[in-house]
CSV table of C-alpha atoms and ligand atoms in Angstrom, one decimal:
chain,number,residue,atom,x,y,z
A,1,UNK,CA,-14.6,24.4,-23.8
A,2,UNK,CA,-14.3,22.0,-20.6
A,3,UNK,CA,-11.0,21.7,-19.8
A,4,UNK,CA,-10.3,18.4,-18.1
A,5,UNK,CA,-7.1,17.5,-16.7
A,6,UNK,CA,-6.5,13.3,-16.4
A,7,UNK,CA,-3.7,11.9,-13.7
A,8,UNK,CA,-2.2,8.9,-15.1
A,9,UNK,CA,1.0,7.1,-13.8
A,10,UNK,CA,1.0,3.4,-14.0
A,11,UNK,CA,1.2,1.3,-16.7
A,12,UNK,CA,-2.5,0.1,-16.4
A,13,UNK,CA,-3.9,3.9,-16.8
A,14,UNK,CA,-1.9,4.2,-19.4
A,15,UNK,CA,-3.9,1.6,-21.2
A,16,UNK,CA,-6.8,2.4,-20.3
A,17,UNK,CA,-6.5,6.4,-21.0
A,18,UNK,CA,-5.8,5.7,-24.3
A,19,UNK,CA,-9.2,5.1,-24.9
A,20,UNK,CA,-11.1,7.6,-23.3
A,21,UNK,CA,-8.5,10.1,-24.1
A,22,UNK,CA,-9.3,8.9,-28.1
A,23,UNK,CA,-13.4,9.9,-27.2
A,24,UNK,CA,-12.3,13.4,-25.6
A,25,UNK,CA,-10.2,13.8,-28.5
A,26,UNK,CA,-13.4,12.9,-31.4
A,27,UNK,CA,-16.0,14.9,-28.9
A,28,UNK,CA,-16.8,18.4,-29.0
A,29,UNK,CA,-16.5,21.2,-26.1
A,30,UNK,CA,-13.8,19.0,-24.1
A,31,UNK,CA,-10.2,19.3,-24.0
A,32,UNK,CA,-8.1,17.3,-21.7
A,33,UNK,CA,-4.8,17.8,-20.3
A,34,UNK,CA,-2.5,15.5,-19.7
A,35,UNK,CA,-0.4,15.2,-16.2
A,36,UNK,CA,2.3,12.1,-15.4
A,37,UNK,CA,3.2,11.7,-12.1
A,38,UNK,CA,6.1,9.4,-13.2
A,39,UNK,CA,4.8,6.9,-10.9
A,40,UNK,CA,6.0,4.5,-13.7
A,41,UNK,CA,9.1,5.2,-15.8
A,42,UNK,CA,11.4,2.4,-17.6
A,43,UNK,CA,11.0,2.6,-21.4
A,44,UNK,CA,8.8,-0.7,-21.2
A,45,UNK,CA,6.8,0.2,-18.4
A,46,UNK,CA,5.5,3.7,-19.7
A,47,UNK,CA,6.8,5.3,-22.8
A,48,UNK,CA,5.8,1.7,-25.0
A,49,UNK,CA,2.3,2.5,-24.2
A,50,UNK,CA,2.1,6.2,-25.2
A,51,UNK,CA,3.9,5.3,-28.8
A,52,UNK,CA,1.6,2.2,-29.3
A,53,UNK,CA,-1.7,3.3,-28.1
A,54,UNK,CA,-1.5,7.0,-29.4
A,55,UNK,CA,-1.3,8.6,-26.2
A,56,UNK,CA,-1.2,12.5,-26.3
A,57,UNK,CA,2.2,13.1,-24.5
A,58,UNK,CA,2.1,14.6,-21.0
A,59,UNK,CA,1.5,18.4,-21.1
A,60,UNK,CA,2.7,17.9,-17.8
A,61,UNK,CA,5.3,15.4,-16.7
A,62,UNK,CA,6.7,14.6,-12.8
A,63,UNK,CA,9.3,12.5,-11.9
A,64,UNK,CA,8.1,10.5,-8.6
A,65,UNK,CA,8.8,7.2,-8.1
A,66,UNK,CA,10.1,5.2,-5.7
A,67,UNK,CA,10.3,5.5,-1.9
A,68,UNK,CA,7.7,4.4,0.6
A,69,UNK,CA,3.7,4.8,0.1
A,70,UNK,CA,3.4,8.0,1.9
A,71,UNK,CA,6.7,9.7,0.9
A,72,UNK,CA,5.5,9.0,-3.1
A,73,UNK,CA,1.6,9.8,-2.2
A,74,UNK,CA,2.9,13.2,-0.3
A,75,UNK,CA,5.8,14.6,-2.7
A,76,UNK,CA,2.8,13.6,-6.1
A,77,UNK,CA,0.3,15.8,-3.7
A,78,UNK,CA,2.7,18.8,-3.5
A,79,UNK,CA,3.0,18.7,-7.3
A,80,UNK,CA,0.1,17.9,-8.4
A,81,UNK,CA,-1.7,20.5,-6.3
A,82,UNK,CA,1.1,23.2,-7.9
A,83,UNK,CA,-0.2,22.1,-11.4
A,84,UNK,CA,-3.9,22.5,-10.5
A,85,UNK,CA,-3.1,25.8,-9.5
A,86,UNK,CA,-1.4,26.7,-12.7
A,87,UNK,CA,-3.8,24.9,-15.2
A,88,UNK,CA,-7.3,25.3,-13.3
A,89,UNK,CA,-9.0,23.0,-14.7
A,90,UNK,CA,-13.2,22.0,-15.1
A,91,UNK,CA,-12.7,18.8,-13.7
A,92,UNK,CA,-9.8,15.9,-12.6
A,93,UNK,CA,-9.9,12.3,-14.2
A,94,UNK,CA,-8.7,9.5,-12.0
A,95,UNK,CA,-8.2,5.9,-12.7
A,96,UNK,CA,-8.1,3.0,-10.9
A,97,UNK,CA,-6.5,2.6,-7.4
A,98,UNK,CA,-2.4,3.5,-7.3
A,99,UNK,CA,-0.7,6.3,-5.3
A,100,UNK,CA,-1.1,8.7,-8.6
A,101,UNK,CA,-4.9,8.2,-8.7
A,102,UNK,CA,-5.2,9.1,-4.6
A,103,UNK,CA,-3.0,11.9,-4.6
A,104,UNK,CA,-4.5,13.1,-7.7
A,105,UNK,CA,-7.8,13.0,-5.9
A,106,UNK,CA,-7.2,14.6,-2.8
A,107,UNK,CA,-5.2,17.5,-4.1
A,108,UNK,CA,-7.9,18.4,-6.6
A,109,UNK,CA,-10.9,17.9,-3.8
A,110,UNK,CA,-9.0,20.3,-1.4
A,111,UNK,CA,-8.7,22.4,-4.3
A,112,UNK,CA,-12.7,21.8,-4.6
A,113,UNK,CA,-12.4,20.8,-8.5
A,114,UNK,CA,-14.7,18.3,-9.1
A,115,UNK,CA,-13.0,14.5,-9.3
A,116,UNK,CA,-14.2,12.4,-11.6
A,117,UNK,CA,-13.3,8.4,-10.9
A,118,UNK,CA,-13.1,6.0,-13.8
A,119,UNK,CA,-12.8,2.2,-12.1
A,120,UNK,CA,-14.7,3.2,-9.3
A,121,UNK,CA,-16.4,1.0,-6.5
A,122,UNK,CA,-14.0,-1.6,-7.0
A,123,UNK,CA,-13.5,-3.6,-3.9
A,124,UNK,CA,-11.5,-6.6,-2.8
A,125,UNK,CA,-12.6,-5.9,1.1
A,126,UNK,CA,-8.7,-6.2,1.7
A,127,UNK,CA,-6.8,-3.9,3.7
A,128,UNK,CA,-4.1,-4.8,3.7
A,129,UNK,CA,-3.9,-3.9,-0.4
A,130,UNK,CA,-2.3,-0.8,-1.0
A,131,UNK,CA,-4.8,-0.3,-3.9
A,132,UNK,CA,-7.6,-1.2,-1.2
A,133,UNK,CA,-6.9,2.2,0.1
A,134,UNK,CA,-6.7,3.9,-2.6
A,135,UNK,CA,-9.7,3.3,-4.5
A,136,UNK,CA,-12.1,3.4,-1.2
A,137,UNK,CA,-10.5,7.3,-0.3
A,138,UNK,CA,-10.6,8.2,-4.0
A,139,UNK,CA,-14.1,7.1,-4.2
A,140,UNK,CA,-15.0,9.2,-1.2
A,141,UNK,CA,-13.8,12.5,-2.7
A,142,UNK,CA,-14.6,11.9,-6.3
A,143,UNK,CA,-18.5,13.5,-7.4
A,144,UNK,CA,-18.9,11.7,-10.8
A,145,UNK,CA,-18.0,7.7,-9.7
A,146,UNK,CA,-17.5,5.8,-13.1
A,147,UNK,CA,-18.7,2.1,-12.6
A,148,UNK,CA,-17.4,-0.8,-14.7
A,149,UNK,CA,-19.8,-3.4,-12.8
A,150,UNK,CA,-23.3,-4.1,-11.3
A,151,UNK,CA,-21.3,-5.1,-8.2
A,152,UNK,CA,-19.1,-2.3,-8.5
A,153,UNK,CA,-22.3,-0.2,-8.3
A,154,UNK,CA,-23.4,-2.4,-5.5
A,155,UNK,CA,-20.5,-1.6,-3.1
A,156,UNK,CA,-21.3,2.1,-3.7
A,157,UNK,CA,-24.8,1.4,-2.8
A,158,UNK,CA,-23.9,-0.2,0.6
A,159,UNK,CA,-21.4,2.4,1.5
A,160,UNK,CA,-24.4,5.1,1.0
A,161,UNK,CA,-23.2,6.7,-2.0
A,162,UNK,CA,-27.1,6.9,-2.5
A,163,UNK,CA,-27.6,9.3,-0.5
A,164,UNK,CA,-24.7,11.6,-1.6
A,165,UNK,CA,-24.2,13.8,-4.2
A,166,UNK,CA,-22.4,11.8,-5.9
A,167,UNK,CA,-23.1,10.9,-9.2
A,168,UNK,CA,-22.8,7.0,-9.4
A,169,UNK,CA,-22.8,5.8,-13.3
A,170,UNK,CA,-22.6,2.4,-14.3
A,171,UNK,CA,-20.7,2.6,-17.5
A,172,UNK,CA,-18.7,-0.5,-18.2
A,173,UNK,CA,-14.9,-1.0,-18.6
A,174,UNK,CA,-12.3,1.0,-20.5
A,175,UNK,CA,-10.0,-2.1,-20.2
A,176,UNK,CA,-12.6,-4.1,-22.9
A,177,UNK,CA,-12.4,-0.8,-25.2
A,178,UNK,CA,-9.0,-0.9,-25.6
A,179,UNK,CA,-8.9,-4.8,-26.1
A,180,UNK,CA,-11.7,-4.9,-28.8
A,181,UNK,CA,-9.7,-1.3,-30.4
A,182,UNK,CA,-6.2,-2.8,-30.3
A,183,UNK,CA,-7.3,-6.5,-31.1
A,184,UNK,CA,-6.1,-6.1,-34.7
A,185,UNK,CA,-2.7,-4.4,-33.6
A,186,UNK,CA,-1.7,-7.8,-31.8
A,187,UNK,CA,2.1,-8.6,-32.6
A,188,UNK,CA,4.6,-11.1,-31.2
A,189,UNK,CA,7.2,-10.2,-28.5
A,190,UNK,CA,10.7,-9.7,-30.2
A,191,UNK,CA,13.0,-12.4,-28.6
A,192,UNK,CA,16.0,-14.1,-29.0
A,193,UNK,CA,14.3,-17.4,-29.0
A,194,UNK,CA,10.7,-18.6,-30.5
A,195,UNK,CA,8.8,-18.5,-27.9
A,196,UNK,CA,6.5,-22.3,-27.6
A,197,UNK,CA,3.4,-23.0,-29.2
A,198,UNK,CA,1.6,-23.7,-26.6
A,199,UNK,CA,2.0,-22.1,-23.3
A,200,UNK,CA,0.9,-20.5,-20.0
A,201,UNK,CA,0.8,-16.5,-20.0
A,202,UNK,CA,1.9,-15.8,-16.4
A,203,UNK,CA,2.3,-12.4,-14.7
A,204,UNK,CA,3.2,-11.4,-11.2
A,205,UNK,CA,3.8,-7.5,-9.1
A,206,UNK,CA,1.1,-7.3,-6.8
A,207,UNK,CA,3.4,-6.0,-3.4
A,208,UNK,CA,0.8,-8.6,-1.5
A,209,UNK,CA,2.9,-11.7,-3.7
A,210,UNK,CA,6.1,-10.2,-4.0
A,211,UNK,CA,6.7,-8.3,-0.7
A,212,UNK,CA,6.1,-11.5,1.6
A,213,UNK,CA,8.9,-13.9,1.2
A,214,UNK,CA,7.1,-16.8,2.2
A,215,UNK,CA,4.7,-16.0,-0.5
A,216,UNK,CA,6.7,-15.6,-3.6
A,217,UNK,CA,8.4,-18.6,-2.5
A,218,UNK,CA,5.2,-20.2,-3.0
A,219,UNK,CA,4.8,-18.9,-6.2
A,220,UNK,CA,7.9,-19.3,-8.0
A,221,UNK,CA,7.8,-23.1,-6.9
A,222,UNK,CA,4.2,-23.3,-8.5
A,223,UNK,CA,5.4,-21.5,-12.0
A,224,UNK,CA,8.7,-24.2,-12.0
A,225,UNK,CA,5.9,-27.2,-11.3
A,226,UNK,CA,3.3,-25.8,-14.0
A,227,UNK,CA,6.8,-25.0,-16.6
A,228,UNK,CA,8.1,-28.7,-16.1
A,229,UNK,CA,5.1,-31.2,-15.8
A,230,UNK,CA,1.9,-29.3,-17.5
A,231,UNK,CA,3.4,-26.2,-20.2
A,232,UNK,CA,5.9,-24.0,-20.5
A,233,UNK,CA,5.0,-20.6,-18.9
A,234,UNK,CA,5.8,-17.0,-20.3
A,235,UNK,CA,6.4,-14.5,-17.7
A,236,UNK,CA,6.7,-10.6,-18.8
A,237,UNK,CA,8.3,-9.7,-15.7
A,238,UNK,CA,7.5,-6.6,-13.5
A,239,UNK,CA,11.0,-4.9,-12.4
A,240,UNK,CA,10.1,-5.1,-9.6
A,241,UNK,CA,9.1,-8.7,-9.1
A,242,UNK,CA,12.6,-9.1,-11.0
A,243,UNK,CA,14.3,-7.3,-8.5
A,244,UNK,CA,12.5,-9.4,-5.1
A,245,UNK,CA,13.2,-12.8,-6.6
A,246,UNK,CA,17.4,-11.4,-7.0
A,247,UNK,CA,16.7,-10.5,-3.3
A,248,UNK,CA,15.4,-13.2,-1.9
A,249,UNK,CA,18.2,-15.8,-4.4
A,250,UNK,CA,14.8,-17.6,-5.5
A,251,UNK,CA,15.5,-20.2,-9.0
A,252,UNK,CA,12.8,-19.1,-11.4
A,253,UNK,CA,13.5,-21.9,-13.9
A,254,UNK,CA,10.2,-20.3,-16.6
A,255,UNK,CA,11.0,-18.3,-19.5
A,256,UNK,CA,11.0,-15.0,-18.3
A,257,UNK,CA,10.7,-12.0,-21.1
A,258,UNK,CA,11.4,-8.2,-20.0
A,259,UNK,CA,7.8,-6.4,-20.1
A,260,UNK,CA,6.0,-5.9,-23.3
A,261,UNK,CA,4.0,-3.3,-24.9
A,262,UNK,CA,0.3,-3.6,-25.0
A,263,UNK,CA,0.1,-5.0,-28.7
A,264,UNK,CA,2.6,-7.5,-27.8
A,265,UNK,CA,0.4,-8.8,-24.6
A,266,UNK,CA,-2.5,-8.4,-26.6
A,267,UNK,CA,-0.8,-11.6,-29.0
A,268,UNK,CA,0.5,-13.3,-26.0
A,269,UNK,CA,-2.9,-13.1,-24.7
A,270,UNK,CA,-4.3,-14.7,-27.9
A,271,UNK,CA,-2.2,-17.3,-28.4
A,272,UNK,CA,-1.7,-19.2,-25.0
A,273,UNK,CA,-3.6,-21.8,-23.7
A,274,UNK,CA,-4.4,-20.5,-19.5
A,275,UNK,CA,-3.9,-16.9,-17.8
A,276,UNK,CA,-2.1,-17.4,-14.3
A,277,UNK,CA,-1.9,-14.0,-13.1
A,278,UNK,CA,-2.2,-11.7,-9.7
A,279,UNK,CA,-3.1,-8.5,-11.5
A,280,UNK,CA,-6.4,-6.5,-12.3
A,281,UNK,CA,-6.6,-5.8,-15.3
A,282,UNK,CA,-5.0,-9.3,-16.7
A,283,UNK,CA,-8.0,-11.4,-15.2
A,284,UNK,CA,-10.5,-9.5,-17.6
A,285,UNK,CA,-8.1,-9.5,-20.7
A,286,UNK,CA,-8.0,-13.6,-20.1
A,287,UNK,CA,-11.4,-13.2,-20.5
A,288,UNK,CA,-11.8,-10.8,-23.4
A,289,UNK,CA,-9.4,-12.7,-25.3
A,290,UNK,CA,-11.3,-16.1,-24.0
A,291,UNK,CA,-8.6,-17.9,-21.8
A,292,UNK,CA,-9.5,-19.2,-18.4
A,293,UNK,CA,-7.4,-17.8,-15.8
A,294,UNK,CA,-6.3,-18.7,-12.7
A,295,UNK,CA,-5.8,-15.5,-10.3
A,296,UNK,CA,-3.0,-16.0,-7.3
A,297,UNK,CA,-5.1,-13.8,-4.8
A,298,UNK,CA,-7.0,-14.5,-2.2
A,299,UNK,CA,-9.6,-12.1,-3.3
A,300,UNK,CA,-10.5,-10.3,-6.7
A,301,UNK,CA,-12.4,-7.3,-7.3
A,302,UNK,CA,-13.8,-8.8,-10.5
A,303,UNK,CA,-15.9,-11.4,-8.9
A,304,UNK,CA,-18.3,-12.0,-11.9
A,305,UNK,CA,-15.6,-14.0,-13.6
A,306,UNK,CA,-15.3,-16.2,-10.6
A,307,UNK,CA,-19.2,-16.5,-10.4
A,308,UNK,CA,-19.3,-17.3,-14.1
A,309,UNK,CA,-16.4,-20.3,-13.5
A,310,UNK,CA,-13.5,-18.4,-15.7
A,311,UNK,CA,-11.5,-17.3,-13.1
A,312,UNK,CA,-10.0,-19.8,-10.0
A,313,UNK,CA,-8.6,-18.0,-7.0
A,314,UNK,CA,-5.6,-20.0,-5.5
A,315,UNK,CA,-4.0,-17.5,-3.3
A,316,UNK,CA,-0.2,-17.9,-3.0
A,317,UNK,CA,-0.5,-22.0,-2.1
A,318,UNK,CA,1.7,-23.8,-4.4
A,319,UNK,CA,-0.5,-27.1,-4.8
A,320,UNK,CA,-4.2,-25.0,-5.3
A,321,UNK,CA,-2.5,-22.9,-8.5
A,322,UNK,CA,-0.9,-26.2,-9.8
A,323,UNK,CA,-4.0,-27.9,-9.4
A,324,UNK,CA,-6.1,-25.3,-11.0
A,325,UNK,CA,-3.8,-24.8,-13.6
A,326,UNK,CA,-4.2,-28.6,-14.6
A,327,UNK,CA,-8.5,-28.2,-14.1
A,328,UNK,CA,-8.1,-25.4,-17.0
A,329,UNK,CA,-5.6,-25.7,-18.7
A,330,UNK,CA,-6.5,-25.5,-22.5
A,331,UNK,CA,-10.3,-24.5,-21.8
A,332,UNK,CA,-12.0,-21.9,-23.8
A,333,UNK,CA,-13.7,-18.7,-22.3
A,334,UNK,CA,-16.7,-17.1,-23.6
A,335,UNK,CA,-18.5,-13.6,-23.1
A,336,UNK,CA,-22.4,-15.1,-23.0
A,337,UNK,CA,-23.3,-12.1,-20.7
A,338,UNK,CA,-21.6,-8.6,-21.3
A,339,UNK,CA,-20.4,-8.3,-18.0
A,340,UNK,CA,-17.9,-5.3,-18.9
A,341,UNK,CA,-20.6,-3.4,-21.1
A,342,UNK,CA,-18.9,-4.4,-25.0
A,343,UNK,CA,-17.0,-1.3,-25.5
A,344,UNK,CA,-18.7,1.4,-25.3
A,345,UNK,CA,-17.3,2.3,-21.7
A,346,UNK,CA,-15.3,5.6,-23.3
A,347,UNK,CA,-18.3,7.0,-25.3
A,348,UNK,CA,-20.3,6.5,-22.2
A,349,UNK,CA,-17.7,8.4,-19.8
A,350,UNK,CA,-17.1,11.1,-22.2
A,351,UNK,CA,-21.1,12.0,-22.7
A,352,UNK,CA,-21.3,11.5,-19.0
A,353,UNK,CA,-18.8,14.3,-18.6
A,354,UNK,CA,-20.0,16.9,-20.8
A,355,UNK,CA,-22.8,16.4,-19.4
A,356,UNK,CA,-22.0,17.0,-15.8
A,357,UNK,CA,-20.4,20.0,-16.1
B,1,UDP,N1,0.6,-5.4,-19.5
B,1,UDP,C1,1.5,-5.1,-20.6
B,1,UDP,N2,2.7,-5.7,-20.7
B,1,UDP,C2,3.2,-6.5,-19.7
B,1,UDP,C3,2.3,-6.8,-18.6
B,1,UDP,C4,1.1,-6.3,-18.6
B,1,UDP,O1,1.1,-4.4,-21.5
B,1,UDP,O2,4.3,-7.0,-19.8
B,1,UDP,C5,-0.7,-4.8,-19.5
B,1,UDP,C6,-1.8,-5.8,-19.4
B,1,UDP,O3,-2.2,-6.3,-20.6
B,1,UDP,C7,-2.9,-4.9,-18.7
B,1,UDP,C8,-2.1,-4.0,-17.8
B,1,UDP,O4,-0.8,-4.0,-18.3
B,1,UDP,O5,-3.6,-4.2,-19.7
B,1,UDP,C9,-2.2,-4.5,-16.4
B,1,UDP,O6,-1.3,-3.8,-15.7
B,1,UDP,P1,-0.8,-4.4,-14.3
B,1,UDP,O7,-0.9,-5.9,-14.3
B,1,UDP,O8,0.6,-3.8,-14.2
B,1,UDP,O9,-1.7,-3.7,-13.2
B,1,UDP,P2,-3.1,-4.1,-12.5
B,1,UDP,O10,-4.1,-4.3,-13.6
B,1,UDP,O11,-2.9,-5.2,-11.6
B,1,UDP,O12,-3.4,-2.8,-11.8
């Protein structure tokens, strides 16, 4: 039996270990065990997902959070390595680009245990991006790199991962598995109030928005302009975007929900008329669920949707996201060209890693 052992933290790998935790679980001669660095912890931002989505609960659960980049990276290292030492397993699983997937990376390559990176080759050629870091070092020490793109594969390619190694698989993207698996699960946010019939699904935590004052400024003026003169925007809010716009006294005047669980996005998703968004995995669900989305970034990793004229980068400049909020509003988004590989992205990195054992 292969014993894999998957690092998850954040909210996102929590969605999109679901899925590829579901294949380990239906395969043969693989076992995974599961490690939480605590990276993410609030009821809505972690244990939602593992209830909903059928999450095997950690075998192995930290408590880091908080504190700046290295401090989290450095104390998740320490204990991750101790828990690597005490499990030994075949082979780490990584995904994505947070602190968890990095440490988890580097204290299981020091270790020499093979890494195996699922989102890998992702690149916004930012940085500045915390998650910019994080992916490129992860990629470097991982030896079976999990694609979702043909540019992901690209970047890899240009960096010389052809001559490593390094196994480089295109395989597609967990984040359309779990869209097209928990399409039928969709359910409406419990709130006090209806929410509108029509409206703009907004989301907003990248530290690149919310950590520049002059920035979120920017931002929260644009989501009052697009809620009073074109529709009334729904934002989940991140804690910790809650907690910056306290700080910095800012008057978000849109109707702000606490974070919902996946099934609940899933409906949000489905029922509003434009995406405006600065996170990852957001831009593709816009697109899954065939919403146009406008992305406040000033670059995106998923440049296929921008190419294929779904997806409008504004940056953080109030006028360009009202404007492209008005050029899209209400337009309808569809998949012509399987860009994220139709759902087979789990199957495909399970077979991958029995195989490369
Ligand atoms: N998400 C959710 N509830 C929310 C906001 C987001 O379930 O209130 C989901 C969203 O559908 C997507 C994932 O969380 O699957 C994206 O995570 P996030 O935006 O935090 O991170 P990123 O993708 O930017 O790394």
């Amino acid at each position: 039996m292969q014993k894999i052992l998957t690092i998850i933290g954040a909210r996102p790998q929590f969605i999109k270990a679901s899925v590829v935790s579901r294949a380990i679980q239906q395969a043969e001669g693989i076992g995974e065990i599961m490690l939480h660095t605590g990276q993410h912890f609030d009821a809505n931002m972690s244990d939602v997902f593992f209830n909903q989505l059928g999450i095997p609960r950690p075998d192995i659960q930290l408590d880091i959070h908080g504190g700046k980049h290295g401090e989290m990276t450095g104390r998740m290292l320490i204990e991750i390595e101790q828990a690597l030492a005490e499990h030994e397993p075949d082979r780490v699983l990584v995904y994505g680009d947070t602190n968890s997937t990095l440490a988890g990376a580097l204290a299981a390559s020091k270790l020499h245990i093979p890494v195996a990176h699922v989102e890998a080759g992702l690149r916004s050629f930012n940085m500045d991006m915390p998650e910019e870091i994080n992916r490129i070092l992860t990629d470097q020490v991982s030896d079976v790199l999990f694609c979702p793109t043909t540019t992901a594969v690209q970047n890899l390619d240009k960096e010389g991962f052809g001559n490593k190694p390094a196994k480089v698989l295109q395989v597609g993207d967990v984040m359309q598995d779990a869209a097209l698996l928990f399409a039928e699960k969709a359910a409406p946010p419990v709130s006090d109030t209806a929410l509108p019939d029509k409206f703009v699904l907004a989301t907003l935590h990248r530290a690149e928005n919310t950590d520049d004052p002059v920035r979120l400024e920017q931002i929260v003026h644009a989501l009052n302009l697009v809620h009073e003169e074109q529709a009334p925007v729904v934002l989940p809010i991140h804690p910790r975007t809650r907690n910056l716009i306290a700080k910095q006294n800012l008057d978000l005047k849109v109707r702000v929900i606490d974070p919902v669980g996946y099934f609940e996005m899933v409906w949000l998703l489905n029922h509003c008329q434009l995406v405006l968004t600065d996170s990852g995995g957001v831009q593709k669900e816009a697109f899954f669920f065939g919403r146009p989305c406008v992305t406040m970034r000033d670059q995106t990793e998923w440049v296929e949707l921008v190419d294929e004229g779904v997806n409008e980068l504004t940056g953080a400049d109030t006028a360009r996201i009202v404007g492209a909020v008005s050029r899209n509003l209400g337009r309808r988004v569809v998949d012509t060209n399987q860009l994220y590989g139709g759902g087979q992205a789990s199957k495909r990195i399970v077979e991958e890693l029995k195989a490369a054992r």
